[in-house]
Amino acid sequence: MKILIMNDFLLCSGAEIYTENLVNLLKNRGHDVYLITFDKKFKSKIENFNFEKSKIYNFKFKSKLSKVLFKKGMYKKLTSKIKEINPDKIIVNNFFSSPTTQYRALEGYEAFQIVHDNTFICPNLKVCKNNGKICRGYKFESCIKNCKHHNSKLKLMVKLHLVKKVENLRKKYIKKFIVPSLSLTKYL
């Protein structure tokens, strides 16, 4: 199969190490594998990535507003590259750079998402209320009232709005999730 893997960063931490291992595992199993990243420090990291450099593509979102806005120019570049690769399957990991742009670029393809943490449940990853009890996630709890891990209610409100917007896109474009826990599986 021709498989495209997409991840925000090339090399950084857990999800990126997982991505590198997955790229090489799929390649060693005979699949034709491509990688798209959105890493601003791509050039300084590329030499340390153990994979064919000709099959790695990097796109850069220039502003912090990319996190909340749909970027039409980037969308066109991204969809053009995906169409050129013409993958049988797309596997996505973390989409934080411009999730609205990235998810929309998946339209028309069979896409799977590997979930690495609690981002889908809690915008702060803490999953903990002010009283120290475990939170059931933003769908079931009042983050504005219960979150002790955020110093600005306005920032939290903006983050929650983005999380809800992205969730709708994720539901629309992702066929299946690969998830590390039963609670996240139920949630998603």
PDB file of C-alpha atoms in Angstrom:
ATOM      1  CA  MET A   1       0.000   0.000   0.000  1.00  0.00           C
ATOM      2  CA  LYS A   2       0.927   3.634  -0.352  1.00  0.00           C
ATOM      3  CA  ILE A   3       0.693   5.161   3.125  1.00  0.00           C
ATOM      4  CA  LEU A   4       1.011   8.805   4.105  1.00  0.00           C
ATOM      5  CA  ILE A   5       1.806   9.675   7.726  1.00  0.00           C
ATOM      6  CA  MET A   6       1.219  13.220   8.963  1.00  0.00           C
ATOM      7  CA  ASN A   7       2.555  14.735  12.176  1.00  0.00           C
ATOM      8  CA  ASP A   8       3.196  18.296  13.337  1.00  0.00           C
ATOM      9  CA  PHE A   9       6.843  17.786  14.260  1.00  0.00           C
ATOM     10  CA  LEU A  10       9.580  15.680  12.708  1.00  0.00           C
ATOM     11  CA  LEU A  11      11.523  14.950  15.891  1.00  0.00           C
ATOM     12  CA  CYS A  12      10.490  16.201  19.307  1.00  0.00           C
ATOM     13  CA  SER A  13       9.189  13.680  21.846  1.00  0.00           C
ATOM     14  CA  GLY A  14       6.922  10.636  22.207  1.00  0.00           C
ATOM     15  CA  ALA A  15       4.551  10.982  19.241  1.00  0.00           C
ATOM     16  CA  GLU A  16       7.442  11.839  16.947  1.00  0.00           C
ATOM     17  CA  ILE A  17       9.539   8.882  18.073  1.00  0.00           C
ATOM     18  CA  TYR A  18       6.476   6.699  17.526  1.00  0.00           C
ATOM     19  CA  THR A  19       6.039   8.227  14.050  1.00  0.00           C
ATOM     20  CA  GLU A  20       9.650   7.524  13.069  1.00  0.00           C
ATOM     21  CA  ASN A  21       9.341   3.917  14.245  1.00  0.00           C
ATOM     22  CA  LEU A  22       6.018   3.503  12.396  1.00  0.00           C
ATOM     23  CA  VAL A  23       7.461   4.950   9.177  1.00  0.00           C
ATOM     24  CA  ASN A  24      10.343   2.482   9.272  1.00  0.00           C
ATOM     25  CA  LEU A  25       8.183  -0.482  10.334  1.00  0.00           C
ATOM     26  CA  LEU A  26       5.749   0.078   7.458  1.00  0.00           C
ATOM     27  CA  LYS A  27       8.629   0.580   5.009  1.00  0.00           C
ATOM     28  CA  ASN A  28      10.278  -2.658   6.173  1.00  0.00           C
ATOM     29  CA  ARG A  29       6.953  -4.472   5.616  1.00  0.00           C
ATOM     30  CA  GLY A  30       7.027  -3.445   1.958  1.00  0.00           C
ATOM     31  CA  HIS A  31       4.698  -0.432   2.010  1.00  0.00           C
ATOM     32  CA  ASP A  32       5.483   2.761   0.128  1.00  0.00           C
ATOM     33  CA  VAL A  33       5.582   5.332   2.958  1.00  0.00           C
ATOM     34  CA  TYR A  34       5.555   9.135   2.858  1.00  0.00           C
ATOM     35  CA  LEU A  35       5.681  11.676   5.682  1.00  0.00           C
ATOM     36  CA  ILE A  36       4.317  15.216   5.927  1.00  0.00           C
ATOM     37  CA  THR A  37       5.330  17.435   8.836  1.00  0.00           C
ATOM     38  CA  PHE A  38       4.765  21.057   9.807  1.00  0.00           C
ATOM     39  CA  ASP A  39       7.975  21.527  11.804  1.00  0.00           C
ATOM     40  CA  LYS A  40       9.447  25.047  11.937  1.00  0.00           C
ATOM     41  CA  LYS A  41      12.852  23.573  12.869  1.00  0.00           C
ATOM     42  CA  PHE A  42      12.712  20.923  10.135  1.00  0.00           C
ATOM     43  CA  LYS A  43      16.103  21.705   8.524  1.00  0.00           C
ATOM     44  CA  SER A  44      18.012  21.237  11.775  1.00  0.00           C
ATOM     45  CA  LYS A  45      16.270  17.895  12.482  1.00  0.00           C
ATOM     46  CA  ILE A  46      16.164  16.201   9.068  1.00  0.00           C
ATOM     47  CA  GLU A  47      19.650  14.669   9.274  1.00  0.00           C
ATOM     48  CA  ASN A  48      18.702  12.831  12.471  1.00  0.00           C
ATOM     49  CA  PHE A  49      15.610  11.228  10.953  1.00  0.00           C
ATOM     50  CA  ASN A  50      16.245   7.670   9.799  1.00  0.00           C
ATOM     51  CA  PHE A  51      14.181   7.556   6.582  1.00  0.00           C
ATOM     52  CA  GLU A  52      14.398   8.397   2.873  1.00  0.00           C
ATOM     53  CA  LYS A  53      14.675  12.188   2.753  1.00  0.00           C
ATOM     54  CA  SER A  54      12.989  12.298  -0.683  1.00  0.00           C
ATOM     55  CA  LYS A  55       9.712  11.063   0.845  1.00  0.00           C
ATOM     56  CA  ILE A  56       9.519  13.643   3.645  1.00  0.00           C
ATOM     57  CA  TYR A  57       7.676  16.898   2.979  1.00  0.00           C
ATOM     58  CA  ASN A  58       7.582  19.859   5.321  1.00  0.00           C
ATOM     59  CA  PHE A  59       5.074  22.712   5.346  1.00  0.00           C
ATOM     60  CA  LYS A  60       5.313  25.693   7.676  1.00  0.00           C
ATOM     61  CA  PHE A  61       2.482  27.678   9.164  1.00  0.00           C
ATOM     62  CA  LYS A  62       3.828  31.193   9.620  1.00  0.00           C
ATOM     63  CA  SER A  63       1.659  32.657  12.372  1.00  0.00           C
ATOM     64  CA  LYS A  64       0.256  31.687  15.730  1.00  0.00           C
ATOM     65  CA  LEU A  65      -3.186  32.515  14.346  1.00  0.00           C
ATOM     66  CA  SER A  66      -2.842  29.366  12.222  1.00  0.00           C
ATOM     67  CA  LYS A  67      -3.892  27.432  15.296  1.00  0.00           C
ATOM     68  CA  VAL A  68      -7.358  28.957  15.165  1.00  0.00           C
ATOM     69  CA  LEU A  69      -7.832  29.973  11.536  1.00  0.00           C
ATOM     70  CA  PHE A  70      -8.331  27.998   8.347  1.00  0.00           C
ATOM     71  CA  LYS A  71      -5.362  28.784   6.066  1.00  0.00           C
ATOM     72  CA  LYS A  72      -6.566  28.615   2.458  1.00  0.00           C
ATOM     73  CA  GLY A  73      -3.092  28.911   0.877  1.00  0.00           C
ATOM     74  CA  MET A  74      -1.687  26.129   3.045  1.00  0.00           C
ATOM     75  CA  TYR A  75      -4.767  24.015   2.388  1.00  0.00           C
ATOM     76  CA  LYS A  76      -4.146  24.269  -1.368  1.00  0.00           C
ATOM     77  CA  LYS A  77      -0.463  23.318  -1.000  1.00  0.00           C
ATOM     78  CA  LEU A  78      -1.294  20.455   1.322  1.00  0.00           C
ATOM     79  CA  THR A  79      -4.127  19.009  -0.766  1.00  0.00           C
ATOM     80  CA  SER A  80      -1.962  19.303  -3.874  1.00  0.00           C
ATOM     81  CA  LYS A  81       0.836  17.287  -2.230  1.00  0.00           C
ATOM     82  CA  ILE A  82      -1.595  14.672  -0.875  1.00  0.00           C
ATOM     83  CA  LYS A  83      -3.159  14.341  -4.332  1.00  0.00           C
ATOM     84  CA  GLU A  84       0.329  13.946  -5.854  1.00  0.00           C
ATOM     85  CA  ILE A  85       1.203  11.184  -3.366  1.00  0.00           C
ATOM     86  CA  ASN A  86      -2.270   9.617  -3.837  1.00  0.00           C
ATOM     87  CA  PRO A  87      -2.131   7.450  -0.693  1.00  0.00           C
ATOM     88  CA  ASP A  88      -4.282   4.388  -0.044  1.00  0.00           C
ATOM     89  CA  LYS A  89      -4.352   5.281   3.663  1.00  0.00           C
ATOM     90  CA  ILE A  90      -3.431   8.332   5.716  1.00  0.00           C
ATOM     91  CA  ILE A  91      -2.311   8.015   9.331  1.00  0.00           C
ATOM     92  CA  VAL A  92      -2.306  11.226  11.355  1.00  0.00           C
ATOM     93  CA  ASN A  93      -0.859  11.887  14.769  1.00  0.00           C
ATOM     94  CA  ASN A  94      -0.855  15.279  16.453  1.00  0.00           C
ATOM     95  CA  PHE A  95      -2.450  18.164  14.578  1.00  0.00           C
ATOM     96  CA  PHE A  96      -1.816  21.321  16.597  1.00  0.00           C
ATOM     97  CA  SER A  97      -0.242  23.687  14.039  1.00  0.00           C
ATOM     98  CA  SER A  98      -3.469  24.332  12.137  1.00  0.00           C
ATOM     99  CA  PRO A  99      -5.964  21.574  12.849  1.00  0.00           C
ATOM    100  CA  THR A 100      -8.790  23.119  10.805  1.00  0.00           C
ATOM    101  CA  THR A 101      -6.553  23.255   7.723  1.00  0.00           C
ATOM    102  CA  GLN A 102      -4.982  19.843   8.304  1.00  0.00           C
ATOM    103  CA  TYR A 103      -8.228  17.928   8.924  1.00  0.00           C
ATOM    104  CA  ARG A 104      -9.970  19.464   5.919  1.00  0.00           C
ATOM    105  CA  ALA A 105      -7.071  18.358   3.704  1.00  0.00           C
ATOM    106  CA  LEU A 106      -8.000  14.731   4.506  1.00  0.00           C
ATOM    107  CA  GLU A 107     -11.314  14.925   2.661  1.00  0.00           C
ATOM    108  CA  GLY A 108     -11.806  12.048   0.247  1.00  0.00           C
ATOM    109  CA  TYR A 109      -9.143   9.802   1.815  1.00  0.00           C
ATOM    110  CA  GLU A 110      -9.304   6.938   4.294  1.00  0.00           C
ATOM    111  CA  ALA A 111      -7.727   8.513   7.369  1.00  0.00           C
ATOM    112  CA  PHE A 112      -6.870   7.043  10.768  1.00  0.00           C
ATOM    113  CA  GLN A 113      -5.657   8.937  13.824  1.00  0.00           C
ATOM    114  CA  ILE A 114      -3.259   7.713  16.470  1.00  0.00           C
ATOM    115  CA  VAL A 115      -4.112   9.337  19.789  1.00  0.00           C
ATOM    116  CA  HIS A 116      -1.115   9.777  22.094  1.00  0.00           C
ATOM    117  CA  ASP A 117      -2.509  11.713  25.067  1.00  0.00           C
ATOM    118  CA  ASN A 118      -5.549  13.382  26.661  1.00  0.00           C
ATOM    119  CA  THR A 119      -5.703  16.364  24.286  1.00  0.00           C
ATOM    120  CA  PHE A 120      -9.083  15.187  23.023  1.00  0.00           C
ATOM    121  CA  ILE A 121     -10.530  15.227  26.536  1.00  0.00           C
ATOM    122  CA  CYS A 122      -8.816  18.172  28.198  1.00  0.00           C
ATOM    123  CA  PRO A 123      -7.306  21.236  26.525  1.00  0.00           C
ATOM    124  CA  ASN A 124      -4.741  21.394  29.355  1.00  0.00           C
ATOM    125  CA  LEU A 125      -3.963  17.638  29.360  1.00  0.00           C
ATOM    126  CA  LYS A 126      -4.391  17.548  33.157  1.00  0.00           C
ATOM    127  CA  VAL A 127      -7.872  15.951  33.302  1.00  0.00           C
ATOM    128  CA  CYS A 128      -8.160  17.150  36.878  1.00  0.00           C
ATOM    129  CA  LYS A 129     -10.706  19.386  38.645  1.00  0.00           C
ATOM    130  CA  ASN A 130      -9.937  22.104  41.197  1.00  0.00           C
ATOM    131  CA  ASN A 131     -10.720  19.669  44.002  1.00  0.00           C
ATOM    132  CA  GLY A 132      -8.146  17.174  42.665  1.00  0.00           C
ATOM    133  CA  LYS A 133     -10.691  14.667  41.340  1.00  0.00           C
ATOM    134  CA  ILE A 134     -10.466  13.251  37.853  1.00  0.00           C
ATOM    135  CA  CYS A 135     -12.352  15.248  35.233  1.00  0.00           C
ATOM    136  CA  ARG A 136     -14.525  13.474  32.660  1.00  0.00           C
ATOM    137  CA  GLY A 137     -13.494  15.902  29.914  1.00  0.00           C
ATOM    138  CA  TYR A 138     -14.828  19.090  28.458  1.00  0.00           C
ATOM    139  CA  LYS A 139     -17.960  17.386  27.060  1.00  0.00           C
ATOM    140  CA  PHE A 140     -19.157  16.554  30.570  1.00  0.00           C
ATOM    141  CA  GLU A 141     -17.542  19.122  32.848  1.00  0.00           C
ATOM    142  CA  SER A 142     -17.467  22.902  33.116  1.00  0.00           C
ATOM    143  CA  CYS A 143     -13.817  23.658  32.377  1.00  0.00           C
ATOM    144  CA  ILE A 144     -14.282  27.350  33.130  1.00  0.00           C
ATOM    145  CA  LYS A 145     -15.554  26.509  36.623  1.00  0.00           C
ATOM    146  CA  ASN A 146     -13.476  23.422  37.386  1.00  0.00           C
ATOM    147  CA  CYS A 147     -10.065  23.954  35.797  1.00  0.00           C
ATOM    148  CA  LYS A 148      -7.324  24.941  38.201  1.00  0.00           C
ATOM    149  CA  HIS A 149      -4.644  24.532  35.545  1.00  0.00           C
ATOM    150  CA  HIS A 150      -5.431  27.639  33.557  1.00  0.00           C
ATOM    151  CA  ASN A 151      -4.509  31.155  34.636  1.00  0.00           C
ATOM    152  CA  SER A 152      -6.672  32.949  32.043  1.00  0.00           C
ATOM    153  CA  LYS A 153     -10.376  32.219  31.609  1.00  0.00           C
ATOM    154  CA  LEU A 154     -10.370  34.045  28.261  1.00  0.00           C
ATOM    155  CA  LYS A 155      -7.550  31.838  26.917  1.00  0.00           C
ATOM    156  CA  LEU A 156      -9.368  28.761  28.181  1.00  0.00           C
ATOM    157  CA  MET A 157     -12.613  29.852  26.499  1.00  0.00           C
ATOM    158  CA  VAL A 158     -10.788  30.347  23.175  1.00  0.00           C
ATOM    159  CA  LYS A 159      -9.066  26.976  23.570  1.00  0.00           C
ATOM    160  CA  LEU A 160     -12.373  25.232  24.320  1.00  0.00           C
ATOM    161  CA  HIS A 161     -13.984  26.830  21.274  1.00  0.00           C
ATOM    162  CA  LEU A 162     -11.137  25.549  19.094  1.00  0.00           C
ATOM    163  CA  VAL A 163     -11.278  22.061  20.658  1.00  0.00           C
ATOM    164  CA  LYS A 164     -15.007  21.796  19.882  1.00  0.00           C
ATOM    165  CA  LYS A 165     -14.520  23.069  16.327  1.00  0.00           C
ATOM    166  CA  VAL A 166     -11.682  20.608  15.726  1.00  0.00           C
ATOM    167  CA  GLU A 167     -13.701  17.735  17.204  1.00  0.00           C
ATOM    168  CA  ASN A 168     -16.374  18.241  14.560  1.00  0.00           C
ATOM    169  CA  LEU A 169     -13.752  18.115  11.802  1.00  0.00           C
ATOM    170  CA  ARG A 170     -12.116  15.055  13.361  1.00  0.00           C
ATOM    171  CA  LYS A 171     -15.456  13.229  13.432  1.00  0.00           C
ATOM    172  CA  LYS A 172     -16.033  14.135   9.797  1.00  0.00           C
ATOM    173  CA  TYR A 173     -12.643  13.123   8.353  1.00  0.00           C
ATOM    174  CA  ILE A 174     -11.193  10.398  10.601  1.00  0.00           C
ATOM    175  CA  LYS A 175     -12.446   6.866   9.948  1.00  0.00           C
ATOM    176  CA  LYS A 176     -10.928   5.151  13.020  1.00  0.00           C
ATOM    177  CA  PHE A 177      -8.791   5.950  16.047  1.00  0.00           C
ATOM    178  CA  ILE A 178      -5.869   4.002  17.466  1.00  0.00           C
ATOM    179  CA  VAL A 179      -6.038   4.764  21.175  1.00  0.00           C
ATOM    180  CA  PRO A 180      -3.841   3.802  24.184  1.00  0.00           C
ATOM    181  CA  SER A 181      -6.581   3.426  26.802  1.00  0.00           C
ATOM    182  CA  LEU A 182     -10.129   2.144  27.262  1.00  0.00           C
ATOM    183  CA  SER A 183     -11.356   5.469  28.675  1.00  0.00           C
ATOM    184  CA  LEU A 184     -10.109   7.371  25.626  1.00  0.00           C
ATOM    185  CA  THR A 185     -11.616   4.712  23.352  1.00  0.00           C
ATOM    186  CA  LYS A 186     -15.034   5.205  24.971  1.00  0.00           C
ATOM    187  CA  TYR A 187     -14.683   8.984  24.815  1.00  0.00           C
ATOM    188  CA  LEU A 188     -13.773   9.061  21.138  1.00  0.00           C
TER     189      LEU A 188
END
